[in-house]
Amino acid sequence: MNKIKKLSPQARETIVGYSFLAPAIFFFLTFVAIPIITGMATSMFNYTQKKFVFTGIENYIKLFNDEIFIKSLFNTTKLVVISVPIIVLFSLFAALVLYEKHPVVRAIFRGIFYLPVVTGSVAVVVVWKWIFDPYNGILNYLLLNLGVIEKEIQWLGTKEFALWAIIIILITTSVGQPIILYISALGNLDVSQVEAARIDGASEWQVFRHIKWPGIMPTTLYVVVITTINTFQCFSLIQLLTSGGPNYNTSTIMYLVYETAFKKYQFGYANAMGVILAVVIGLFSLVQFKIFSSKE
Amino acid sequence: MSKKIISKIQGIAFNFTSMLFLTLATILFFFPFYWIITGSFKSRIDNMKLPPIWFPLNISLESWESLFKQPAFNWLFNSIFISLFTMILVCFVSTLAGYVLAKKRFIGVKFIFGVFVFAMALPKQVVLVPLVRQVAAMGFHNTMWAVILPAVGWPFGIFLMKQFSETVPTELLQAAKIDGCNEVKIFTDIVVPIVKPGIAALAIFTFISSWNDYFLQLIMLNNRAKLTLQLGLATLQGEFGTDYGLLMAGATLAAIPIITMFLTFQKSFTQGIMIGAVKG
């Protein structure tokens, strides 16, 4: 204690500061920083359970000639392009409608929309697997009885339907957080402005377009970016429902990374895919930070 | 005047249709939850029936019995152990770090914060493959610590606690220092009580995300007795594909504790999501 008291205040603050930060720095270095660095480094190696040979950018060249990788990249993009707009629009719509309702009604709806997130993908998938089950499932049963289809459809085993089936489940497990964020953003808007506009005879659409929409713009940007990042990393639904099939038609990059590393044990090649995915997602994050810092 | 009435009627009609649409949409969100609980109390035969039995009247414990022929108690214990220790460690590490990042000015503090910000922008999943090698090299692959410790490294909690620590009045800290309080005492007696709501939000947020972190658990654990509920359930899906009663019971066991927790601490949890969004 005496020793510390003799030090200059600045030195003291530094020692205290680093003592408090020590656990955070330790965990961060060990489990985030070092894996990032080794991941990037080993992406330049032919690295399997037996081999460890430096090959430069060969893995990257191989990637862009790899049909399965291109297919997965395409699927991932398709997933993002289709589901992100639906998720954002649905959450915005739900929040706008629910915000005007009684707090209890609002809380109940908000809770229900968040329910699949808390329930967890694995448990939710159990039910959806039953819904899509070709012979014991409810969907084919209903469609057959209504006369819409004539014979059972293999929803998860058919190229045309499998990705759509995944998109539906992905949407139900993704809107919970955006709705919470939008409702809270609407609560932070200046109420007097909205009321003044209404008294002046503005229609609800005008109020939305000129007051609410600009006011919640930062939230929209945040929601778009996190939803995009999360969708890019879509994994558990794929692994649990289709394992990327049929014939890699629902494989995403994240799923392919998993398969390459833990089923085929090509660690270097998997890390190269991971780096590409990180770069793509990093660009999105960069855009987010740029937009946020220009607003503030 | 009539224009006003028309727009009012339009308003009511719009309001009604949008509420109807949202109510219909909730079915998609609520149904899985309802179905796993009711399905877990139906017999094997009842679960296979079409049209399905929407409201089970004959309660059967058959599915629960076959679930507990599996090491389901182990899985439950492992899930609780992992989520609990992740929560404790994350809260401890983040509260300490968040406080100094918000309130102390010293050499390197800006740089460290910058590195954390940069790391946050990188997707977590991408480092998981090298992380498995790292954990294996350190000798605790396939133990619960392989799931717990990596989750502590992720700086999200530090951000959250930095946000909360900004609210601690600097004068209060200075006054305590003049009174001769040492740094540890200032932290435990002044800072912690003020940032308690933040710790609560972080705790519940971490517990739930750790419970549901299927990917991390999947790549770290592979011994049947060491699985979590999520992994156990996924394994059962592979082995007992259409034994829906068993799967529903497993899903119920995986979902009910965490949903109960969510409902109990909903306020803290929602707050955590919102504050995390400010700078997340």
Coordinates of C-alpha atoms in Angstrom, one line a residue:
Chain A
M1 CA 0.0 0.0 0.0
N2 CA 2.8 2.5 1.0
K3 CA 4.7 1.8 -2.2
I4 CA 1.7 2.7 -4.3
K5 CA 1.1 5.9 -2.4
K6 CA 4.6 7.1 -3.3
L7 CA 4.0 6.8 -7.0
S8 CA 2.8 9.8 -9.1
P9 CA -1.0 9.9 -9.5
Q10 CA -0.7 9.1 -13.2
A11 CA 1.4 6.0 -12.6
R12 CA -1.0 5.0 -9.9
E13 CA -4.0 5.3 -12.2
T14 CA -2.1 3.2 -14.8
I15 CA -1.4 0.4 -12.3
V16 CA -4.9 0.4 -10.9
G17 CA -6.4 0.6 -14.4
Y18 CA -4.4 -2.4 -15.7
S19 CA -5.1 -4.4 -12.6
F20 CA -8.8 -4.0 -13.2
L21 CA -8.5 -4.7 -16.9
A22 CA -6.2 -7.7 -16.4
P23 CA -8.9 -10.4 -16.5
A24 CA -10.6 -8.9 -19.5
I25 CA -7.3 -8.6 -21.4
F26 CA -6.4 -12.2 -20.5
F27 CA -9.6 -13.7 -21.8
F28 CA -9.7 -11.4 -24.8
L29 CA -6.2 -12.3 -25.9
T30 CA -6.5 -16.0 -25.3
F31 CA -10.0 -16.6 -26.7
V32 CA -10.4 -13.9 -29.3
A33 CA -7.2 -12.2 -30.5
I34 CA -5.0 -15.3 -30.7
P35 CA -7.6 -17.4 -32.5
I36 CA -8.2 -14.5 -35.0
I37 CA -4.5 -14.3 -35.7
T38 CA -3.9 -18.1 -36.0
G39 CA -7.0 -18.4 -38.1
M40 CA -5.7 -15.9 -40.6
A41 CA -2.2 -17.4 -40.5
T42 CA -3.3 -21.0 -41.0
S43 CA -5.6 -20.0 -43.9
M44 CA -2.3 -20.0 -45.9
F45 CA -1.4 -23.5 -45.0
N46 CA -2.5 -26.9 -46.3
Y47 CA -3.5 -27.8 -42.7
T48 CA -5.2 -31.1 -42.0
Q49 CA -4.8 -33.6 -39.2
K50 CA -1.6 -34.9 -40.8
K51 CA -0.3 -32.1 -42.8
F52 CA 0.9 -28.6 -42.1
V53 CA 2.5 -27.1 -45.2
F54 CA 2.7 -23.4 -46.1
T55 CA 0.9 -22.9 -49.5
G56 CA 0.5 -19.1 -49.6
I57 CA -2.7 -18.0 -51.2
E58 CA -3.4 -21.3 -52.7
N59 CA -6.5 -22.0 -50.5
Y60 CA -8.0 -18.7 -51.6
I61 CA -7.4 -19.5 -55.3
K62 CA -9.0 -22.9 -54.7
L63 CA -12.0 -21.3 -53.0
F64 CA -13.0 -19.3 -56.0
N65 CA -12.8 -22.4 -58.2
D66 CA -14.7 -24.5 -55.8
E67 CA -18.3 -25.0 -57.0
I68 CA -19.6 -25.9 -53.6
F69 CA -18.2 -22.7 -52.1
I70 CA -19.6 -20.6 -54.9
K71 CA -23.0 -22.3 -54.4
S72 CA -22.9 -21.7 -50.6
L73 CA -21.9 -18.0 -51.2
F74 CA -24.8 -17.7 -53.5
N75 CA -27.2 -19.4 -51.1
T76 CA -26.0 -17.1 -48.3
T77 CA -26.5 -14.0 -50.4
K78 CA -30.0 -15.2 -51.4
L79 CA -30.9 -15.8 -47.8
V80 CA -29.7 -12.3 -46.8
V81 CA -31.4 -10.6 -49.8
I82 CA -34.7 -12.2 -49.2
S83 CA -35.0 -12.4 -45.5
V84 CA -33.4 -9.1 -44.3
P85 CA -36.0 -6.8 -46.0
I86 CA -38.9 -9.0 -44.7
I87 CA -37.5 -9.0 -41.2
V88 CA -36.9 -5.3 -41.1
L89 CA -40.3 -4.4 -42.7
F90 CA -42.2 -6.8 -40.5
S91 CA -40.5 -5.6 -37.3
L92 CA -41.1 -1.9 -38.2
F93 CA -44.7 -2.6 -39.1
A94 CA -45.3 -4.6 -35.9
A95 CA -43.7 -1.9 -33.7
L96 CA -45.6 1.0 -35.3
V97 CA -49.0 -0.8 -34.8
L98 CA -48.2 -2.1 -31.3
Y99 CA -46.7 1.2 -30.1
E100 CA -50.2 2.8 -30.3
K101 CA -51.7 0.0 -28.2
H102 CA -52.2 -0.4 -24.4
P103 CA -48.9 -1.2 -22.7
V104 CA -50.2 -4.6 -21.6
V105 CA -51.2 -5.6 -25.2
R106 CA -47.8 -4.3 -26.4
A107 CA -45.9 -6.3 -23.8
I108 CA -47.8 -9.5 -24.7
F109 CA -47.2 -9.2 -28.4
R110 CA -43.6 -8.2 -27.9
G111 CA -43.1 -11.3 -25.7
I112 CA -44.7 -13.7 -28.2
F113 CA -42.6 -12.3 -31.1
Y114 CA -39.5 -12.8 -28.9
L115 CA -40.6 -16.3 -27.8
P116 CA -38.8 -18.3 -30.6
V117 CA -35.5 -16.5 -29.8
V118 CA -35.7 -17.6 -26.2
T119 CA -37.0 -21.1 -26.9
G120 CA -33.8 -21.7 -28.9
S121 CA -33.3 -22.9 -32.5
V122 CA -33.0 -26.6 -31.6
A123 CA -36.4 -26.7 -29.8
V124 CA -38.1 -24.6 -32.4
V125 CA -36.7 -26.9 -35.2
V126 CA -38.3 -29.9 -33.6
V127 CA -41.8 -28.5 -34.3
W128 CA -40.9 -27.2 -37.8
K129 CA -39.5 -30.6 -38.7
W130 CA -42.9 -32.1 -37.8
I131 CA -44.7 -29.4 -39.8
F132 CA -42.6 -30.2 -42.9
D133 CA -42.5 -34.0 -42.3
P134 CA -43.7 -35.4 -45.7
Y135 CA -45.7 -38.3 -44.3
N136 CA -46.5 -37.5 -40.6
G137 CA -46.5 -33.7 -40.9
I138 CA -49.3 -31.2 -40.8
L139 CA -48.5 -29.2 -44.0
N140 CA -48.8 -32.0 -46.5
Y141 CA -51.8 -33.3 -44.6
L142 CA -53.6 -30.0 -45.0
L143 CA -52.6 -29.4 -48.6
L144 CA -53.6 -32.9 -49.6
N145 CA -57.0 -32.6 -47.9
L146 CA -57.6 -29.2 -49.4
G147 CA -56.7 -30.6 -52.8
V148 CA -53.9 -28.1 -53.4
I149 CA -51.4 -30.9 -54.0
E150 CA -51.9 -34.5 -55.2
K151 CA -49.0 -36.2 -53.6
E152 CA -46.7 -35.6 -50.6
I153 CA -44.0 -33.0 -51.1
Q154 CA -40.5 -33.5 -49.6
W155 CA -40.3 -29.9 -48.4
L156 CA -36.8 -30.1 -47.0
G157 CA -35.5 -32.5 -49.6
T158 CA -36.5 -30.6 -52.7
K159 CA -34.3 -27.9 -54.2
E160 CA -37.1 -25.5 -54.9
F161 CA -38.7 -25.6 -51.4
A162 CA -35.9 -26.2 -48.9
L163 CA -34.4 -22.7 -48.8
W164 CA -37.9 -21.2 -48.5
A165 CA -38.7 -23.5 -45.6
I166 CA -35.5 -22.3 -43.9
I167 CA -36.3 -18.6 -44.7
I168 CA -39.7 -18.9 -43.0
I169 CA -38.2 -20.4 -39.8
L170 CA -35.3 -17.8 -39.9
I171 CA -37.9 -15.0 -40.0
T172 CA -39.7 -16.3 -36.9
T173 CA -36.5 -16.6 -35.0
S174 CA -35.2 -13.2 -36.1
V175 CA -37.8 -10.5 -35.6
G176 CA -37.9 -10.5 -31.8
Q177 CA -35.0 -8.3 -31.2
P178 CA -35.7 -5.7 -33.9
I179 CA -39.3 -5.3 -32.6
I180 CA -38.0 -4.5 -29.1
L181 CA -35.5 -2.0 -30.5
Y182 CA -38.1 -0.3 -32.7
I183 CA -40.7 0.0 -29.9
S184 CA -38.1 1.6 -27.7
A185 CA -36.9 3.9 -30.5
L186 CA -40.5 5.0 -31.0
G187 CA -40.8 5.7 -27.3
N188 CA -37.8 8.1 -27.5
L189 CA -39.4 10.2 -30.2
D190 CA -40.5 13.7 -29.4
V191 CA -44.3 13.3 -28.7
S192 CA -45.1 16.9 -29.0
Q193 CA -43.9 17.0 -32.7
V194 CA -46.2 14.0 -33.5
E195 CA -49.1 15.6 -31.8
A196 CA -48.6 19.0 -33.4
A197 CA -48.5 17.4 -36.8
R198 CA -51.7 15.6 -36.1
I199 CA -53.5 18.8 -34.9
D200 CA -52.3 20.4 -38.1
G201 CA -54.3 17.8 -40.0
A202 CA -51.4 15.6 -41.2
S203 CA -52.4 12.1 -42.2
E204 CA -50.9 9.1 -40.3
W205 CA -48.8 8.4 -43.4
Q206 CA -47.4 11.9 -43.4
V207 CA -46.7 11.7 -39.7
F208 CA -44.8 8.4 -40.3
R209 CA -43.0 9.6 -43.4
H210 CA -41.8 13.0 -42.1
I211 CA -41.5 12.6 -38.3
K212 CA -41.3 9.0 -37.2
W213 CA -39.2 7.5 -40.1
P214 CA -36.4 10.1 -39.9
G215 CA -36.5 9.8 -36.1
I216 CA -35.9 6.1 -36.0
M217 CA -33.4 6.1 -38.8
P218 CA -30.4 5.2 -36.6
T219 CA -32.4 2.2 -35.2
T220 CA -33.3 1.1 -38.8
L221 CA -29.6 1.2 -39.7
Y222 CA -28.6 -0.8 -36.7
V223 CA -31.4 -3.4 -37.3
V224 CA -30.4 -3.7 -40.9
V225 CA -26.8 -4.3 -40.1
I226 CA -27.2 -6.8 -37.2
T227 CA -29.9 -8.7 -39.1
T228 CA -27.6 -8.9 -42.2
I229 CA -24.6 -10.0 -40.1
N230 CA -26.7 -12.6 -38.3
T231 CA -28.2 -13.9 -41.5
F232 CA -24.8 -14.2 -43.1
Q233 CA -23.8 -16.4 -40.2
C234 CA -26.9 -18.6 -40.5
F235 CA -25.8 -22.0 -39.3
S236 CA -28.0 -24.0 -36.8
L237 CA -31.2 -24.0 -38.8
I238 CA -29.2 -25.4 -41.8
Q239 CA -27.3 -28.0 -39.8
L240 CA -30.4 -29.2 -38.0
L241 CA -32.9 -29.2 -40.9
T242 CA -31.1 -30.1 -44.1
S243 CA -27.3 -30.5 -43.4
G244 CA -26.9 -28.2 -46.4
G245 CA -28.8 -30.6 -48.7
P246 CA -30.1 -31.5 -51.1
N247 CA -26.9 -31.5 -53.0
Y248 CA -25.6 -28.3 -51.2
N249 CA -28.6 -26.3 -52.3
T250 CA -29.2 -24.9 -48.7
S251 CA -25.5 -24.9 -47.7
T252 CA -24.4 -21.5 -46.3
I253 CA -20.8 -20.4 -45.9
M254 CA -21.0 -20.9 -42.2
Y255 CA -22.3 -24.4 -42.6
L256 CA -19.6 -25.1 -45.2
V257 CA -16.9 -23.8 -42.8
Y258 CA -18.3 -26.2 -40.2
E259 CA -18.4 -29.2 -42.6
T260 CA -14.9 -28.5 -44.0
A261 CA -13.3 -28.2 -40.6
F262 CA -15.2 -30.8 -38.5
K263 CA -16.3 -33.4 -41.0
K264 CA -13.5 -33.2 -43.5
Y265 CA -10.8 -31.9 -41.2
Q266 CA -9.4 -29.4 -43.7
F267 CA -8.6 -26.7 -41.1
G268 CA -6.6 -24.4 -43.3
Y269 CA -9.2 -24.4 -46.1
A270 CA -12.0 -23.8 -43.6
N271 CA -10.1 -20.9 -42.1
A272 CA -9.7 -19.3 -45.5
M273 CA -13.5 -19.5 -45.9
G274 CA -13.9 -18.0 -42.5
V275 CA -11.6 -15.1 -43.4
I276 CA -13.6 -14.4 -46.6
L277 CA -16.8 -14.4 -44.5
A278 CA -15.2 -12.1 -41.9
V279 CA -14.1 -9.7 -44.7
V280 CA -17.6 -9.5 -46.1
I281 CA -19.2 -9.0 -42.7
G282 CA -16.5 -6.6 -41.7
L283 CA -17.3 -4.4 -44.6
F284 CA -20.9 -4.3 -43.4
S285 CA -19.8 -3.4 -39.9
L286 CA -17.6 -0.7 -41.3
V287 CA -20.5 0.9 -43.2
Q288 CA -22.5 0.8 -39.9
F289 CA -19.7 2.6 -37.9
K290 CA -19.3 5.1 -40.7
I291 CA -23.0 6.0 -40.8
F292 CA -23.2 6.2 -37.0
S293 CA -20.2 8.4 -36.5
S294 CA -21.4 10.8 -39.2
K295 CA -24.8 11.1 -37.5
E296 CA -23.4 11.9 -34.0
Chain B
M1 CA -66.2 17.4 -42.5
S2 CA -67.1 14.3 -44.5
K3 CA -63.5 14.0 -45.5
K4 CA -62.5 13.8 -41.9
I5 CA -65.1 11.1 -41.3
I6 CA -63.8 9.1 -44.3
S7 CA -60.2 9.3 -43.1
K8 CA -61.3 8.3 -39.6
I9 CA -63.1 5.2 -41.0
Q10 CA -60.0 4.4 -43.1
G11 CA -58.0 4.7 -39.9
I12 CA -60.2 2.3 -38.1
A13 CA -60.2 -0.2 -41.0
F14 CA -56.4 0.0 -41.3
N15 CA -56.0 -0.4 -37.6
F16 CA -58.3 -3.5 -37.5
T17 CA -56.6 -5.2 -40.5
S18 CA -53.2 -4.6 -39.1
M19 CA -54.1 -6.0 -35.7
L20 CA -55.7 -9.0 -37.4
F21 CA -52.6 -9.6 -39.4
L22 CA -50.3 -9.4 -36.4
T23 CA -52.6 -11.6 -34.4
L24 CA -52.5 -14.2 -37.1
A25 CA -48.8 -13.8 -37.3
T26 CA -48.4 -14.6 -33.6
I27 CA -49.7 -18.1 -34.3
L28 CA -46.5 -18.9 -36.2
F29 CA -44.5 -17.6 -33.2
F30 CA -46.5 -19.1 -30.4
F31 CA -47.4 -22.5 -32.0
P32 CA -43.9 -24.2 -31.6
F33 CA -43.9 -23.3 -27.9
Y34 CA -47.5 -24.6 -27.5
W35 CA -46.8 -27.7 -29.5
I36 CA -43.7 -28.9 -27.7
I37 CA -45.4 -28.6 -24.3
T38 CA -48.7 -30.4 -25.3
G39 CA -46.8 -32.8 -27.5
S40 CA -44.6 -33.9 -24.6
F41 CA -47.7 -35.1 -22.8
K42 CA -49.2 -37.1 -25.6
S43 CA -48.6 -40.8 -26.1
R44 CA -46.5 -41.9 -29.0
I45 CA -49.5 -43.0 -31.0
D46 CA -51.4 -39.7 -30.4
N47 CA -48.4 -37.8 -31.6
M48 CA -48.5 -39.6 -34.9
K49 CA -52.2 -39.0 -35.5
L50 CA -53.4 -36.9 -38.4
P51 CA -55.4 -34.7 -38.1
P52 CA -53.4 -33.9 -35.1
I53 CA -54.8 -33.8 -31.6
W54 CA -54.8 -30.0 -31.0
F55 CA -55.8 -30.2 -27.4
P56 CA -54.5 -33.3 -25.6
L57 CA -57.1 -34.7 -23.2
N58 CA -55.4 -38.1 -22.5
I59 CA -52.3 -37.1 -20.6
S60 CA -49.5 -39.5 -21.1
L61 CA -46.0 -39.5 -19.4
E62 CA -44.6 -42.0 -21.9
S63 CA -42.5 -39.4 -23.7
W64 CA -41.0 -38.0 -20.5
E65 CA -40.2 -41.6 -19.3
S66 CA -38.3 -42.3 -22.5
L67 CA -36.5 -38.9 -22.3
F68 CA -35.2 -39.8 -18.9
K69 CA -33.9 -43.1 -20.2
Q70 CA -31.4 -40.8 -21.9
P71 CA -28.8 -38.9 -19.8
A72 CA -31.2 -35.9 -19.8
F73 CA -30.5 -35.0 -16.2
N74 CA -26.8 -34.8 -17.0
W75 CA -27.6 -32.5 -20.0
L76 CA -29.8 -30.3 -17.8
F77 CA -27.0 -30.1 -15.2
N78 CA -24.4 -29.3 -17.8
S79 CA -26.6 -26.6 -19.4
I80 CA -27.2 -25.0 -16.0
F81 CA -23.5 -25.3 -15.0
I82 CA -22.3 -23.7 -18.3
S83 CA -24.8 -20.9 -18.3
L84 CA -24.3 -20.1 -14.7
F85 CA -20.5 -20.0 -14.7
T86 CA -20.4 -18.1 -18.0
M87 CA -22.8 -15.5 -16.5
I88 CA -20.7 -15.2 -13.3
L89 CA -17.4 -14.8 -15.1
V90 CA -18.7 -12.4 -17.8
C91 CA -20.3 -10.2 -15.1
F92 CA -17.1 -10.2 -13.0
V93 CA -14.7 -9.5 -15.9
S94 CA -17.0 -6.9 -17.6
T95 CA -17.9 -4.9 -14.5
L96 CA -14.2 -4.5 -13.6
A97 CA -13.2 -3.6 -17.1
G98 CA -16.2 -1.4 -17.9
Y99 CA -15.6 0.7 -14.8
V100 CA -12.0 1.6 -15.6
L101 CA -12.7 2.1 -19.3
A102 CA -15.4 4.6 -18.4
K103 CA -13.8 6.3 -15.4
K104 CA -10.0 6.1 -15.5
R105 CA -7.7 8.0 -17.7
F106 CA -4.3 6.3 -18.1
I107 CA -1.8 5.3 -20.7
G108 CA -3.2 2.9 -23.3
V109 CA -6.8 3.0 -22.2
K110 CA -8.0 4.5 -25.6
F111 CA -6.0 1.9 -27.5
I112 CA -7.4 -1.0 -25.6
F113 CA -10.9 0.3 -26.0
G114 CA -10.3 0.7 -29.7
V115 CA -9.1 -2.9 -30.0
F116 CA -12.3 -4.1 -28.3
V117 CA -14.4 -2.0 -30.7
F118 CA -12.6 -3.5 -33.6
A119 CA -13.0 -7.1 -32.4
M120 CA -16.7 -6.5 -31.8
A121 CA -17.1 -5.7 -35.4
L122 CA -15.8 -9.1 -36.4
P123 CA -18.2 -12.0 -36.5
K124 CA -17.9 -14.3 -33.5
Q125 CA -18.6 -17.5 -35.5
V126 CA -15.6 -16.9 -37.7
V127 CA -13.0 -17.5 -35.0
L128 CA -14.7 -20.7 -33.8
V129 CA -12.6 -23.1 -35.9
P130 CA -9.2 -21.7 -34.7
L131 CA -10.7 -21.5 -31.3
V132 CA -11.3 -25.2 -31.2
R133 CA -7.7 -25.9 -32.0
Q134 CA -6.6 -23.4 -29.4
V135 CA -8.8 -25.0 -26.7
A136 CA -7.6 -28.5 -27.7
A137 CA -4.0 -27.3 -27.5
M138 CA -4.7 -26.0 -24.0
G139 CA -6.1 -29.4 -23.0
F140 CA -9.7 -28.7 -22.1
H141 CA -11.5 -29.6 -25.3
N142 CA -14.6 -31.6 -24.5
T143 CA -15.0 -30.2 -21.0
M144 CA -17.5 -27.6 -19.9
W145 CA -14.8 -25.0 -19.6
A146 CA -14.3 -25.2 -23.4
V147 CA -17.8 -23.6 -23.7
I148 CA -17.5 -21.3 -20.7
L149 CA -14.1 -19.6 -21.1
P150 CA -14.3 -18.5 -24.8
A151 CA -17.6 -16.8 -24.1
V152 CA -15.9 -14.7 -21.5
G153 CA -13.4 -13.4 -24.0
W154 CA -16.1 -11.7 -26.1
P155 CA -16.1 -8.0 -25.3
F156 CA -19.9 -7.4 -25.6
G157 CA -20.3 -7.3 -21.8
I158 CA -17.5 -4.8 -21.4
F159 CA -19.4 -2.4 -23.7
L160 CA -22.6 -2.8 -21.8
M161 CA -20.8 -2.2 -18.4
K162 CA -18.9 0.8 -19.8
Q163 CA -22.2 2.4 -20.8
F164 CA -23.6 1.8 -17.3
S165 CA -20.4 3.0 -15.6
E166 CA -20.6 6.3 -17.4
T167 CA -23.5 7.1 -15.0
V168 CA -21.3 6.9 -11.9
P169 CA -20.7 10.5 -10.7
T170 CA -17.0 11.3 -10.9
E171 CA -17.3 13.7 -7.8
L172 CA -18.4 10.8 -5.8
L173 CA -15.3 8.8 -6.7
Q174 CA -13.1 11.7 -5.9
A175 CA -14.7 12.4 -2.6
A176 CA -14.2 8.7 -1.6
K177 CA -10.6 8.9 -2.6
I178 CA -10.1 12.0 -0.5
D179 CA -11.7 10.2 2.4
G180 CA -8.9 7.6 2.0
C181 CA -10.9 4.8 0.5
N182 CA -8.7 2.4 -1.5
E183 CA -9.5 1.4 -5.1
V184 CA -11.0 -1.9 -4.2
K185 CA -13.3 -0.4 -1.7
I186 CA -14.3 2.4 -4.1
F187 CA -15.2 -0.3 -6.6
T188 CA -17.2 -2.6 -4.3
D189 CA -18.9 0.1 -2.1
I190 CA -19.6 2.8 -4.6
V191 CA -19.4 1.6 -8.2
V192 CA -21.0 -1.8 -7.9
P193 CA -24.2 -0.5 -6.2
I194 CA -24.7 2.1 -8.8
V195 CA -24.2 -0.2 -11.8
K196 CA -26.2 -3.0 -10.3
P197 CA -29.1 -2.7 -12.9
G198 CA -26.4 -3.1 -15.6
I199 CA -25.0 -6.2 -14.0
A200 CA -28.5 -7.6 -13.8
A201 CA -29.2 -7.0 -17.4
L202 CA -25.9 -8.4 -18.5
A203 CA -26.4 -11.5 -16.2
I204 CA -29.7 -12.4 -17.7
F205 CA -28.6 -11.7 -21.2
T206 CA -25.5 -13.8 -20.9
F207 CA -27.3 -16.7 -19.2
I208 CA -29.9 -16.9 -22.0
S209 CA -27.4 -16.6 -24.9
S210 CA -25.1 -19.1 -23.3
W211 CA -28.0 -21.5 -22.8
N212 CA -28.9 -21.3 -26.5
D213 CA -25.3 -21.1 -28.0
Y214 CA -25.8 -24.2 -29.9
F215 CA -22.8 -23.7 -32.3
L216 CA -20.2 -23.2 -29.7
Q217 CA -21.5 -26.2 -27.7
L218 CA -21.6 -28.3 -30.9
I219 CA -18.0 -27.8 -31.8
M220 CA -16.6 -28.0 -28.2
L221 CA -18.5 -31.0 -26.7
N222 CA -18.9 -34.5 -28.2
N223 CA -19.1 -37.0 -25.3
R224 CA -22.6 -38.2 -24.8
A225 CA -22.8 -37.6 -21.1
K226 CA -21.1 -34.2 -21.4
L227 CA -23.7 -32.8 -23.8
T228 CA -26.0 -29.8 -23.1
L229 CA -29.7 -29.9 -23.5
Q230 CA -29.5 -28.3 -26.9
L231 CA -26.9 -30.8 -28.1
G232 CA -28.7 -33.7 -26.5
L233 CA -31.9 -32.7 -28.2
A234 CA -30.1 -32.4 -31.6
T235 CA -28.6 -35.8 -31.1
L236 CA -32.0 -37.3 -30.3
Q237 CA -33.3 -35.8 -33.5
G238 CA -30.7 -37.7 -35.4
E239 CA -31.4 -40.9 -33.7
F240 CA -35.1 -40.9 -33.1
G241 CA -36.2 -38.9 -36.2
T242 CA -39.9 -39.3 -36.0
D243 CA -40.5 -40.1 -32.3
Y244 CA -42.0 -36.7 -31.9
G245 CA -43.2 -37.2 -28.3
L246 CA -39.6 -37.8 -27.1
L247 CA -38.3 -34.9 -29.1
M248 CA -41.1 -32.6 -27.8
A249 CA -40.3 -33.6 -24.2
G250 CA -36.6 -32.8 -24.8
A251 CA -37.5 -29.5 -26.4
T252 CA -39.8 -28.7 -23.5
L253 CA -37.0 -29.5 -21.0
A254 CA -34.6 -27.3 -23.0
A255 CA -37.0 -24.4 -23.4
I256 CA -39.0 -24.1 -20.2
P257 CA -36.2 -23.1 -17.7
I258 CA -35.0 -20.4 -20.0
I259 CA -38.5 -19.1 -20.9
T260 CA -39.3 -18.9 -17.2
M261 CA -36.2 -17.0 -16.6
F262 CA -36.9 -14.7 -19.5
L263 CA -40.4 -13.9 -18.3
T264 CA -39.2 -13.3 -14.7
F265 CA -36.5 -10.9 -15.7
Q266 CA -38.0 -9.6 -18.9
K267 CA -37.5 -5.9 -17.9
S268 CA -33.8 -6.3 -17.3
F269 CA -33.4 -8.3 -20.4
T270 CA -35.1 -5.8 -22.7
Q271 CA -33.0 -3.0 -21.1
G272 CA -29.9 -5.0 -21.9
I273 CA -30.8 -5.4 -25.5
M274 CA -31.6 -1.6 -25.8
I275 CA -28.4 -0.4 -24.2
G276 CA -26.3 -2.9 -26.1
A277 CA -27.8 -1.4 -29.3
V278 CA -26.7 2.1 -28.5
K279 CA -23.1 1.3 -29.1
G280 CA -23.1 -2.4 -29.8

